[in-house]
mmCIF file of C-alpha atoms and ligand atoms in Angstrom:
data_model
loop_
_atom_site.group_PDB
_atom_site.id
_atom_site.type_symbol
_atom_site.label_atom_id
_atom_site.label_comp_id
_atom_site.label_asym_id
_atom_site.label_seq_id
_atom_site.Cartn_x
_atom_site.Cartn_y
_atom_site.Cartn_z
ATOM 1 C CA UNK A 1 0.770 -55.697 -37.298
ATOM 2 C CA UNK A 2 0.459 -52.477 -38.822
ATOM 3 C CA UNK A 3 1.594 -49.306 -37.606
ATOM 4 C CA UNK A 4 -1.225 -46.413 -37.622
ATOM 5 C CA UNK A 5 0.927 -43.576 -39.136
ATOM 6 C CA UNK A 6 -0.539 -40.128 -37.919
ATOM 7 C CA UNK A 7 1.970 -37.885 -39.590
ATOM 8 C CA UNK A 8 1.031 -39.452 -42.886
ATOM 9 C CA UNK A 9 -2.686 -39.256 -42.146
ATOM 10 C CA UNK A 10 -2.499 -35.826 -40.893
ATOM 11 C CA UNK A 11 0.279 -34.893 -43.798
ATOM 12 C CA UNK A 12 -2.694 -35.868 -46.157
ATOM 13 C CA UNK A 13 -5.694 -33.738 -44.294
ATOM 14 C CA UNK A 14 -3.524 -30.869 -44.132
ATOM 15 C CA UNK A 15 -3.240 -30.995 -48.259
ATOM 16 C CA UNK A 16 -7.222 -31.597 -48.244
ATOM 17 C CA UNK A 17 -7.314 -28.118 -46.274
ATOM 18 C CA UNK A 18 -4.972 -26.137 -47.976
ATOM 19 C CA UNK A 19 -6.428 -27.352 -51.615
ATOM 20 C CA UNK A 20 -9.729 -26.300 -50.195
ATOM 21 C CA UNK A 21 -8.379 -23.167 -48.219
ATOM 22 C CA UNK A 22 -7.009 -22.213 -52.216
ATOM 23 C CA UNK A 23 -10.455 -22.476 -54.011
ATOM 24 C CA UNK A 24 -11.964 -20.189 -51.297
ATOM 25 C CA UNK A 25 -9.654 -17.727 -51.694
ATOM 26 C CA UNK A 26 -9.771 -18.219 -55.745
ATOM 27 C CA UNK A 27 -13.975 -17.754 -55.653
ATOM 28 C CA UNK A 28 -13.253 -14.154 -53.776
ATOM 29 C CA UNK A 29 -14.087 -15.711 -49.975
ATOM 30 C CA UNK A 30 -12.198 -14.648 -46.636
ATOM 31 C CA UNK A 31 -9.304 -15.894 -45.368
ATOM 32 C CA UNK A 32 -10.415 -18.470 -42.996
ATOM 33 C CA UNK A 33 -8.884 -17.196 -39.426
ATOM 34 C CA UNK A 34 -7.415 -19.150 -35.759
ATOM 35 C CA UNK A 35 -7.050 -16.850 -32.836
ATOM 36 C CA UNK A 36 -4.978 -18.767 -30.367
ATOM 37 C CA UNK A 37 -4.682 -17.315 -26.940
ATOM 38 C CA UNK A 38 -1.670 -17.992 -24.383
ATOM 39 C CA UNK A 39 -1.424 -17.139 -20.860
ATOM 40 C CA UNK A 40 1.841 -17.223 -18.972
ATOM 41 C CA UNK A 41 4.882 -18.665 -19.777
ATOM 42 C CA UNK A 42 4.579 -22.227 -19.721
ATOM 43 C CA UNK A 43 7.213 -23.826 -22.104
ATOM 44 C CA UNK A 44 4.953 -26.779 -23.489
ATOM 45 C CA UNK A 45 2.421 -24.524 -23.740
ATOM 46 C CA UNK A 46 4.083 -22.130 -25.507
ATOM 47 C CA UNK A 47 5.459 -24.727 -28.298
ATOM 48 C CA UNK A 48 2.107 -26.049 -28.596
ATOM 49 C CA UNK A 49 0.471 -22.527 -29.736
ATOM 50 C CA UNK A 50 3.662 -22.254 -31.876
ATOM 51 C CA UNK A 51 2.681 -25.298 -33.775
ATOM 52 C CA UNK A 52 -0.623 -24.020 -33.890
ATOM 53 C CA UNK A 53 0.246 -20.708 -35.292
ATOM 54 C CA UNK A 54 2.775 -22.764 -38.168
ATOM 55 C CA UNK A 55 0.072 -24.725 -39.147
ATOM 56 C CA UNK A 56 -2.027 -22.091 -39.792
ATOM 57 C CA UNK A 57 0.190 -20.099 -41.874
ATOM 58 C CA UNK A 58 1.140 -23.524 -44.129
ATOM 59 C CA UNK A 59 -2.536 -24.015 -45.339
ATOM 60 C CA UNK A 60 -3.186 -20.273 -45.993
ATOM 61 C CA UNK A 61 -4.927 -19.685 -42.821
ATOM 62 C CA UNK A 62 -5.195 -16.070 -41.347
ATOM 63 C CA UNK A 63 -3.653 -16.636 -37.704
ATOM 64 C CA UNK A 64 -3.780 -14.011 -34.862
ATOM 65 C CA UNK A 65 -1.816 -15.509 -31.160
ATOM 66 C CA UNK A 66 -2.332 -13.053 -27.937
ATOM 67 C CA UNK A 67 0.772 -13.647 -25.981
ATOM 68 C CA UNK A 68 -1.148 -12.539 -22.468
ATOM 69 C CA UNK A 69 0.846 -11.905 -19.441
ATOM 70 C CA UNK A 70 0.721 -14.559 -16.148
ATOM 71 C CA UNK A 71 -0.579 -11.798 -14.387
ATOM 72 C CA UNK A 72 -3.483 -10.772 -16.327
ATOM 73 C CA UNK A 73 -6.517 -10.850 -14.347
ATOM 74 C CA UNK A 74 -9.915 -12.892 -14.854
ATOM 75 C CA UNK A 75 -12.058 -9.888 -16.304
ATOM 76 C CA UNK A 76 -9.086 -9.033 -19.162
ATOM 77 C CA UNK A 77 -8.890 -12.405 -20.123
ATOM 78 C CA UNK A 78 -12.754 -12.301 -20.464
ATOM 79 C CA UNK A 79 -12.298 -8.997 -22.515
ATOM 80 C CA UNK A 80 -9.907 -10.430 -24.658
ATOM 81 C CA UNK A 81 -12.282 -13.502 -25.676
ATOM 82 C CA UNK A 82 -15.147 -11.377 -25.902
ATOM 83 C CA UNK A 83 -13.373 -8.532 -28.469
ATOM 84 C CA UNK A 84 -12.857 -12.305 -30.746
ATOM 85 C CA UNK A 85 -16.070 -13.008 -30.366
ATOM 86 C CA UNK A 86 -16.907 -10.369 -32.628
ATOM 87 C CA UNK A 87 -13.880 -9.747 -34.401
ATOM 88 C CA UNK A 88 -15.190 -10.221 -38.070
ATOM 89 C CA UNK A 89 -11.957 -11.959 -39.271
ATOM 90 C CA UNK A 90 -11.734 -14.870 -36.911
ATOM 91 C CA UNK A 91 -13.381 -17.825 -37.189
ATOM 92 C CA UNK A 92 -12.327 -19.801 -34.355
ATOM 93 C CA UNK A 93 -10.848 -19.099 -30.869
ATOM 94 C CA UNK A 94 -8.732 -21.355 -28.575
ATOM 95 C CA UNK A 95 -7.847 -20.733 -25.104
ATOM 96 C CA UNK A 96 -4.757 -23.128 -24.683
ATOM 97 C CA UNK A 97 -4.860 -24.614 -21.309
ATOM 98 C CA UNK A 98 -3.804 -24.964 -18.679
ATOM 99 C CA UNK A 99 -4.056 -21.475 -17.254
ATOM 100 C CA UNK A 100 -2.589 -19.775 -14.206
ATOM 101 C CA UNK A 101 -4.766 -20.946 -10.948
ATOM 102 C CA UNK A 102 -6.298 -17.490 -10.043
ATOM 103 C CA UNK A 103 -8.487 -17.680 -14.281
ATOM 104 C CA UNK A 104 -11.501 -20.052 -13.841
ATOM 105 C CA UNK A 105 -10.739 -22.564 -17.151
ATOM 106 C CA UNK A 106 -14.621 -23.027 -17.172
ATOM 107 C CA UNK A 107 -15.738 -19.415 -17.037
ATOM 108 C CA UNK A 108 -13.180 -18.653 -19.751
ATOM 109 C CA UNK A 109 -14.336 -21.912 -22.243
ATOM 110 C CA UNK A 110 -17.921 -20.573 -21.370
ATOM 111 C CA UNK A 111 -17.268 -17.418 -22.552
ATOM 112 C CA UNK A 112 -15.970 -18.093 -26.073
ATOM 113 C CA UNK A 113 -18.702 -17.972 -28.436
ATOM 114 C CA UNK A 114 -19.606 -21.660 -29.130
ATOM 115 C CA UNK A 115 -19.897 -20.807 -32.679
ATOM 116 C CA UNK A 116 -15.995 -19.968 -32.586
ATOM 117 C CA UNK A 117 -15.059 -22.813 -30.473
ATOM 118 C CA UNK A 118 -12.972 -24.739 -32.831
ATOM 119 C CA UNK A 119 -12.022 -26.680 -29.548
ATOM 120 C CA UNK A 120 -14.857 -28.285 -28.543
ATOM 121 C CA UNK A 121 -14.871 -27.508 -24.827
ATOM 122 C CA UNK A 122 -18.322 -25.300 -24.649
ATOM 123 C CA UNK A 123 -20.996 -26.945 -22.898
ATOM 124 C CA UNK A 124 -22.830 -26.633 -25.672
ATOM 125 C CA UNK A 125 -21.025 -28.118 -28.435
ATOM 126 C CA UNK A 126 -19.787 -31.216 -25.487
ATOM 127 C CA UNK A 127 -23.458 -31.003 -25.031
ATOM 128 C CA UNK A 128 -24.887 -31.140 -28.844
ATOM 129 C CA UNK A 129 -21.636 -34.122 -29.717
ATOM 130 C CA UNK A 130 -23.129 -36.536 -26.728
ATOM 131 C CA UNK A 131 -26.948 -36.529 -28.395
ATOM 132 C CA UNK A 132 -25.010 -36.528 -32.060
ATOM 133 C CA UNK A 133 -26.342 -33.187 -33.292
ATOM 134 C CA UNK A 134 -23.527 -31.389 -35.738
ATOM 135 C CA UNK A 135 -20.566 -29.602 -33.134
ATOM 136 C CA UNK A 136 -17.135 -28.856 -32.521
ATOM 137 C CA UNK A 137 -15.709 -32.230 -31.501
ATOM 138 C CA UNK A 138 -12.268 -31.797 -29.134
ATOM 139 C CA UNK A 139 -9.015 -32.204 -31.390
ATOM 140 C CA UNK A 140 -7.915 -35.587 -29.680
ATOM 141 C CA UNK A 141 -11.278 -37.427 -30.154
ATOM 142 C CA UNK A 142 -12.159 -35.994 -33.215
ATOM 143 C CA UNK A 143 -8.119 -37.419 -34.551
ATOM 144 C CA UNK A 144 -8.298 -40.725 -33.010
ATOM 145 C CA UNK A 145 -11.769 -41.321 -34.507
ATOM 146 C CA UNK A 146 -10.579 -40.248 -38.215
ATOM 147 C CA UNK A 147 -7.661 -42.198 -38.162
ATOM 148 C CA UNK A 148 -9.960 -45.500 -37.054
ATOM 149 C CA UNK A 149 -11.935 -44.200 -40.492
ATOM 150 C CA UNK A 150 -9.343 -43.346 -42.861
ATOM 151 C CA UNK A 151 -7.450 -47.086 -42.233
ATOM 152 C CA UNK A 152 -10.888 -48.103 -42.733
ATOM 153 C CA UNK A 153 -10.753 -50.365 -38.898
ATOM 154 C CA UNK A 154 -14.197 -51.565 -38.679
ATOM 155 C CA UNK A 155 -16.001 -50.730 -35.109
ATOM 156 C CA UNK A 156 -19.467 -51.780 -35.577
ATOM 157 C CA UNK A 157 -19.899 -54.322 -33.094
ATOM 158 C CA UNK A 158 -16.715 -54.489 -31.358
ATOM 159 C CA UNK A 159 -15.750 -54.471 -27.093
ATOM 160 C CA UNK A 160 -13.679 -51.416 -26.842
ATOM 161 C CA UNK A 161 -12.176 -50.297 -23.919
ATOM 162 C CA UNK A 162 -11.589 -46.811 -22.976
ATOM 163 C CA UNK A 163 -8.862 -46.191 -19.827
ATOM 164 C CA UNK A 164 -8.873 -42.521 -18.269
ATOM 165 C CA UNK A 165 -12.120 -40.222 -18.277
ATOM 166 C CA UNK A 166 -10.514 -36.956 -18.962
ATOM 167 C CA UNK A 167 -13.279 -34.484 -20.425
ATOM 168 C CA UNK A 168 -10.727 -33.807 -22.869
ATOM 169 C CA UNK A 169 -10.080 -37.134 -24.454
ATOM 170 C CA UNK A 170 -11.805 -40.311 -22.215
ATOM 171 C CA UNK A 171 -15.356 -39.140 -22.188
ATOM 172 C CA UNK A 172 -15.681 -37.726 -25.665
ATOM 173 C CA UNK A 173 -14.098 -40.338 -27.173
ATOM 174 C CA UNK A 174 -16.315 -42.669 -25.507
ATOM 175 C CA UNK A 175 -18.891 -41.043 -26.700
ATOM 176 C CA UNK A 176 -18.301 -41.233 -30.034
ATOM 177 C CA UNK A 177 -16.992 -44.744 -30.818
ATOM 178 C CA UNK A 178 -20.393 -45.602 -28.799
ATOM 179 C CA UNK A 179 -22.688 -43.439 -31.576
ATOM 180 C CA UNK A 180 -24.864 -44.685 -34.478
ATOM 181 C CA UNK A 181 -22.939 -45.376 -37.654
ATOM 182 C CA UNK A 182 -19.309 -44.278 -39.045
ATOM 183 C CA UNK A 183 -16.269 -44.992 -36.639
ATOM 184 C CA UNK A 184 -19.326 -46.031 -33.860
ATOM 185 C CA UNK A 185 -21.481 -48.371 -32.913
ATOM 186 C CA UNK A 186 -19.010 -50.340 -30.640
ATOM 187 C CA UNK A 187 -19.750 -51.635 -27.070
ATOM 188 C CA UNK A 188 -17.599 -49.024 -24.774
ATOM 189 C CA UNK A 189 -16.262 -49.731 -21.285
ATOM 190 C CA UNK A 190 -14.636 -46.348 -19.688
ATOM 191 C CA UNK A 191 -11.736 -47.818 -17.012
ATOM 192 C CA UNK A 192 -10.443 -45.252 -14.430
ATOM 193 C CA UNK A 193 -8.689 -45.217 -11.213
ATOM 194 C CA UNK A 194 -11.162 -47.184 -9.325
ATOM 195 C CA UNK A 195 -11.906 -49.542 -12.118
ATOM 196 C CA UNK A 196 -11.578 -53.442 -10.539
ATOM 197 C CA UNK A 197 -10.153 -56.384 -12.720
ATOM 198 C CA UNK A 198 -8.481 -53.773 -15.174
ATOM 199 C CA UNK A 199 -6.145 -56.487 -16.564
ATOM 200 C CA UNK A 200 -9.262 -59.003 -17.895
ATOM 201 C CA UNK A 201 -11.443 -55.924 -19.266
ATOM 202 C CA UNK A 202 -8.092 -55.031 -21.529
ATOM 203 C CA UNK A 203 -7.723 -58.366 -22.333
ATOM 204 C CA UNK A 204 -11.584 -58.534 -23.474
ATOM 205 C CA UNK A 205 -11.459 -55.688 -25.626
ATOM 206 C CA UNK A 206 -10.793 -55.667 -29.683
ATOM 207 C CA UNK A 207 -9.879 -51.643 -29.530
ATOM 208 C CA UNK A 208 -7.946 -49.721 -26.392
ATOM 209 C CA UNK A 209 -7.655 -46.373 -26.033
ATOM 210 C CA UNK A 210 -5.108 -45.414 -23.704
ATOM 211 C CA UNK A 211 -5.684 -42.503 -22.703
ATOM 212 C CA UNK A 212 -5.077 -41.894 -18.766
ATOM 213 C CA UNK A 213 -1.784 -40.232 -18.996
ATOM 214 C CA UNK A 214 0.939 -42.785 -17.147
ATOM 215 C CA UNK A 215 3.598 -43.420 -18.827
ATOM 216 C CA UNK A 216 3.873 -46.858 -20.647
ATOM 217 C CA UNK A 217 0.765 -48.355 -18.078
ATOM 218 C CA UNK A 218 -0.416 -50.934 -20.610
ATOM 219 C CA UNK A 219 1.116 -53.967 -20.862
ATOM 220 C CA UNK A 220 1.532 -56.305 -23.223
ATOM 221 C CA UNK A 221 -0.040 -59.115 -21.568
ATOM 222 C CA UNK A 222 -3.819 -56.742 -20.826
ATOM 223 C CA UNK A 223 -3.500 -56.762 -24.905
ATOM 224 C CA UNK A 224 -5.317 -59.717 -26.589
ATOM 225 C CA UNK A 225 -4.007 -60.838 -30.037
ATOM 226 C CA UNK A 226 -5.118 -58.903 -32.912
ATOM 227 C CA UNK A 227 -6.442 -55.897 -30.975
ATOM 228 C CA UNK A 228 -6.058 -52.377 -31.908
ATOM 229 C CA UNK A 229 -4.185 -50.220 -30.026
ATOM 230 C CA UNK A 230 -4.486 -46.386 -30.065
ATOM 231 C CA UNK A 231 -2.232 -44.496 -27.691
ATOM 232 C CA UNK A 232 -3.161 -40.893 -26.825
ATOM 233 C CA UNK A 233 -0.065 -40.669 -23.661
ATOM 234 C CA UNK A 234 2.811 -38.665 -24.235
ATOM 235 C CA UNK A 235 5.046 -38.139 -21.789
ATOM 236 C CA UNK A 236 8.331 -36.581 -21.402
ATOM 237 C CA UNK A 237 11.036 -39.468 -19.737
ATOM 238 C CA UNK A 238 14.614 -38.551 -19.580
ATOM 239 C CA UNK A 239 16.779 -42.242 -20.075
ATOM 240 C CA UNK A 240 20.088 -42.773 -18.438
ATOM 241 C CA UNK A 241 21.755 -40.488 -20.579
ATOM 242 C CA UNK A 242 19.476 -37.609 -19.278
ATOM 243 C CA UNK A 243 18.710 -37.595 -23.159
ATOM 244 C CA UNK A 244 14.665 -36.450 -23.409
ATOM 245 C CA UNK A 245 12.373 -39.035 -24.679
ATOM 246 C CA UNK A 246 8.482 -38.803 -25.401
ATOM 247 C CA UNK A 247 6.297 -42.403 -24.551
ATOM 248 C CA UNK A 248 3.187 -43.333 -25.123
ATOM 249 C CA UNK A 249 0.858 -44.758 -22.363
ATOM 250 C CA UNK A 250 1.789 -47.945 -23.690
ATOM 251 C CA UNK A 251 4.714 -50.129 -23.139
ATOM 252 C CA UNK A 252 4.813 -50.146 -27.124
ATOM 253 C CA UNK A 253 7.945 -52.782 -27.989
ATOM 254 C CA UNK A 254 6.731 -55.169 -26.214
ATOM 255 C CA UNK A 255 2.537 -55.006 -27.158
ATOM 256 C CA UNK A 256 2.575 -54.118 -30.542
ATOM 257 C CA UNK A 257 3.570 -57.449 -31.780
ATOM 258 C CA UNK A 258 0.527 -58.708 -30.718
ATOM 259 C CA UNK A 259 -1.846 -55.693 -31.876
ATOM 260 C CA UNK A 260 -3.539 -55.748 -35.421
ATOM 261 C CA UNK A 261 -3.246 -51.910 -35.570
ATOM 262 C CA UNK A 262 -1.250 -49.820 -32.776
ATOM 263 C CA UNK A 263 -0.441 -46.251 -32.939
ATOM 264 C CA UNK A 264 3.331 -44.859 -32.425
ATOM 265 C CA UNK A 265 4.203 -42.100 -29.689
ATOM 266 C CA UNK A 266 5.085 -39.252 -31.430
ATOM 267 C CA UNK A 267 3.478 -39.776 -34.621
ATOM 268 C CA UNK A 268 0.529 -41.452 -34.290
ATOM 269 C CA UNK A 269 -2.630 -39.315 -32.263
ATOM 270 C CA UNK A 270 -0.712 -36.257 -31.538
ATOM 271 C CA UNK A 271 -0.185 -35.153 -35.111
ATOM 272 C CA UNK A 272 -4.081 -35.697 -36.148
ATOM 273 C CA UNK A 273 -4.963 -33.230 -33.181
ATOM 274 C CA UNK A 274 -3.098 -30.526 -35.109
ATOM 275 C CA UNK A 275 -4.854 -31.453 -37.968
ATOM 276 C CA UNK A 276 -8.172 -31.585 -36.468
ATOM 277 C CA UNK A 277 -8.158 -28.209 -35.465
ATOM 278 C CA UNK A 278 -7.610 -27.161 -39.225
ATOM 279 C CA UNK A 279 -10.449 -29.302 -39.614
ATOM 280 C CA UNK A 280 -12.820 -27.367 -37.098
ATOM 281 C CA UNK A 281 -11.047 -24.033 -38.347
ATOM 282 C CA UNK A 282 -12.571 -24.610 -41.520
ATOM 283 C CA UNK A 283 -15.911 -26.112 -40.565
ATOM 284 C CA UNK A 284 -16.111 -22.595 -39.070
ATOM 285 C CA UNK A 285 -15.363 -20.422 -41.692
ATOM 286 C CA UNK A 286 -17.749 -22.083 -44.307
ATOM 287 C CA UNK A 287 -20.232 -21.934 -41.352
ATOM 288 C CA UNK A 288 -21.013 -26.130 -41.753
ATOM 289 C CA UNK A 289 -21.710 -26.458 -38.644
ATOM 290 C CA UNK A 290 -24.232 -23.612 -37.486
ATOM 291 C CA UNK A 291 -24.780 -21.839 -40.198
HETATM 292 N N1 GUN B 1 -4.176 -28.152 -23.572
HETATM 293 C C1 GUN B 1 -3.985 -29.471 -23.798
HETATM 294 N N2 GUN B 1 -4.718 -29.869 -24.870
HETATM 295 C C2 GUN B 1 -5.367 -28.782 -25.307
HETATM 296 C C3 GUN B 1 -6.266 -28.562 -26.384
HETATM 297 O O1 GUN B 1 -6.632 -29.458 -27.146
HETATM 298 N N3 GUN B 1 -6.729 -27.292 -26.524
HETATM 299 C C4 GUN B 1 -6.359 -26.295 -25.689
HETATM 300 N N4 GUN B 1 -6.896 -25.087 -25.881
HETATM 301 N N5 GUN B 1 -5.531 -26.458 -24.677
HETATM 302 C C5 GUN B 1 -5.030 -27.697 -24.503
#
C-alpha cells in the first residue's frame, strides 16, 4: 500500500509555478493576478480565501480579496465581478461559495468572464471540459486527476467507481477519468443516493472516488484488494475529548490495508485543489487556454 501524498505533490507544483512565475517576471511580463471574492462571514469560508490569498503571495502572484458584506445585494455583487472582468491586472476571478441565500450562485458564476474563470464553474468552460476542448477544469477534479498522473496509476481500461454527483467534484471528475487518453479512458460508474447494490459496484471497481461528503461512508469491506482509493470528504468530527478532527469519506484505518494506492484526509486531495488553482491562475495569464 502506498500512501498518495498531496502535500508533497502539491509542494512540488507550487515550485513548478513559482520557477515559472520568476522567468515571466525576468522576460519583462505582468504579474500574473487572483481576485478572490468573499461574501459574509462564514468562518470556513473565510480560511479558505485566506489560503488562497497565501498561496498567491508565495509563488509571486499579484492577489486582490474583496471582503463583501452579508448584506450586499445581487446587482453589487454583479458590479463587483463585472469591474474584474475588465480590470487589466487580474487574470482570474473566484467567487468562493457558498453565498448568502438571497445572491443566485448561478447568475453570479455566469457572470464572471469565462476567460477569468480560474474555477471552472461557467457553463461554458463545464461545457467545453465534457466534449474535451481546452477549459478551466474545477480545482478538485483537475487535483485528483494530476495526482492519478504524477504517481503514474494507470487508468486505461480500468472499472472505476465514482460515489456522489456534485457538479463540483462527482460529475467532472467523471467526466474526465472517462475521456480519451492521459489519466482517462476508464469505464466510470457515478453512485448516488438512489444507487441499488452500492456495496458490489465498490467492490467491482479498481479506482473509488469518494466523493459524496459523509463522513467515513466507505468501508473496508466495499474495497476490493489492490484498489485505489482517492478520498475527496473532509469533514469536521469532534472525538470524545471535544478535540476537532478532519475525516475523509472513508473509514481510512481500516481500508487502506487493502488499497494499492489510497489518499490521506488532510493531505491527500485537498492540498492539490490549492495547487490547481495556481495552475488555472497561470494558464490564464499566459492566455493557454483561449488565447
Ligand atoms: N466552495 C467550495 N469549494 C469551492 C471552490 O472550489 N471554489 C469556490 N469558489 N468556492 C468553493
Amino acid at each position: 500500500m502506498e500512501i498518495i501524498d498531496g502535500k508533497k505533490t502539491s509542494a512540488a507544483i507550487k515550485a513548478e509555478v513559482t520557477a515559472e512565475v520568476a522567468k515571466m517576471k525576468s522576460e519583462g511580463k505582468r504579474t500574473p493576478g487572483l481576485a478572490a471574492i468573499l461574501v459574509g462571514n462564514d468562518p470556513a469560508s473565510g480560511v479558505y480565501v485566506g489560503r488562497k490569498e497565501k498561496d498567491c503571495k508565495e509563488v509571486g502572484f499579484h492577489s486582490l480579496v474583496l471582503r463583501l458584506p452579508e448584506t450586499i445585494t445581487e446587482e453589487e455583487l454583479l458590479a463587483e465581478i463585472k469591474k474584474l472582468n475588465t480590470n487589466p491586472d487580474i487574470d482570474g476571478i473566484i467567487v468562493q461559495l457558498p453565498l448568502p441565500k438571497h445572491i443566485s450562485e448561478q447568475k453570479v458564476i455566469e457572470t464572471i468572464d469565462y476567460k477569468k474563470d480560474v474555477d471552472g464553474f461557467h457553463p461554458i468552460n463545464v461545457g467545453r471540459m465534457v466534449i474535451g476542448l481546452p477549459s478551466y477544469v474545477s480545482a478538485t477534479p483537475f487535483g485528483i486527476v494530476e495526482l492519478l498522473a504524477r504517481y503514474k496509476i494507470e487508468t486505461a481500461g480500468k472499472n472505476c467507481v465514482v460515489l456522489g454527483r456534485s457538479n463540483i467534484v462527482g460529475r467532472p471528475v467523471a467526466n474526465l477519468l472517462s475521456q480519451k487518453g492521459n489519466s482517462g479512458d476508464c469505464t466510470v460508474t457515478i453512485c448516488h443516493s438512489r444507487t441499488k447494490n452500492l456495496n458490489e459496484i465498490c467492490k467491482a471497481a479498481d479506482i473509488i472516488v469518494a466523493a459524496m461528503g459523509i463522513p467515513e461512508f466507505l468501508k473496508a469491506d466495499m474495497v476490493s484488494e489492490g484498489a485505489v482509493v482517492i478520498d475527496v470528504g473532509i469533514t469536521r468530527v469532534e472525538n470524545a475529548e471535544s478535540k476537532a478532527k478532519l475525516v475523509g469519506d472513508v473509514k481510512y484505518d481500516e481500508a487502506a490495508p487493502k488499497c494499492s494506492y489510497i489518499t490521506p484526509v488532510p493531505g491527500g486531495v485537498g492540498p492539490m485543489t490549492r495547487a490547481a488553482l495556481l495552475q488555472n491562475t497561470l494558464k490564464a495569464a499566459k492566455k493557454e487556454i483561449y488565447g
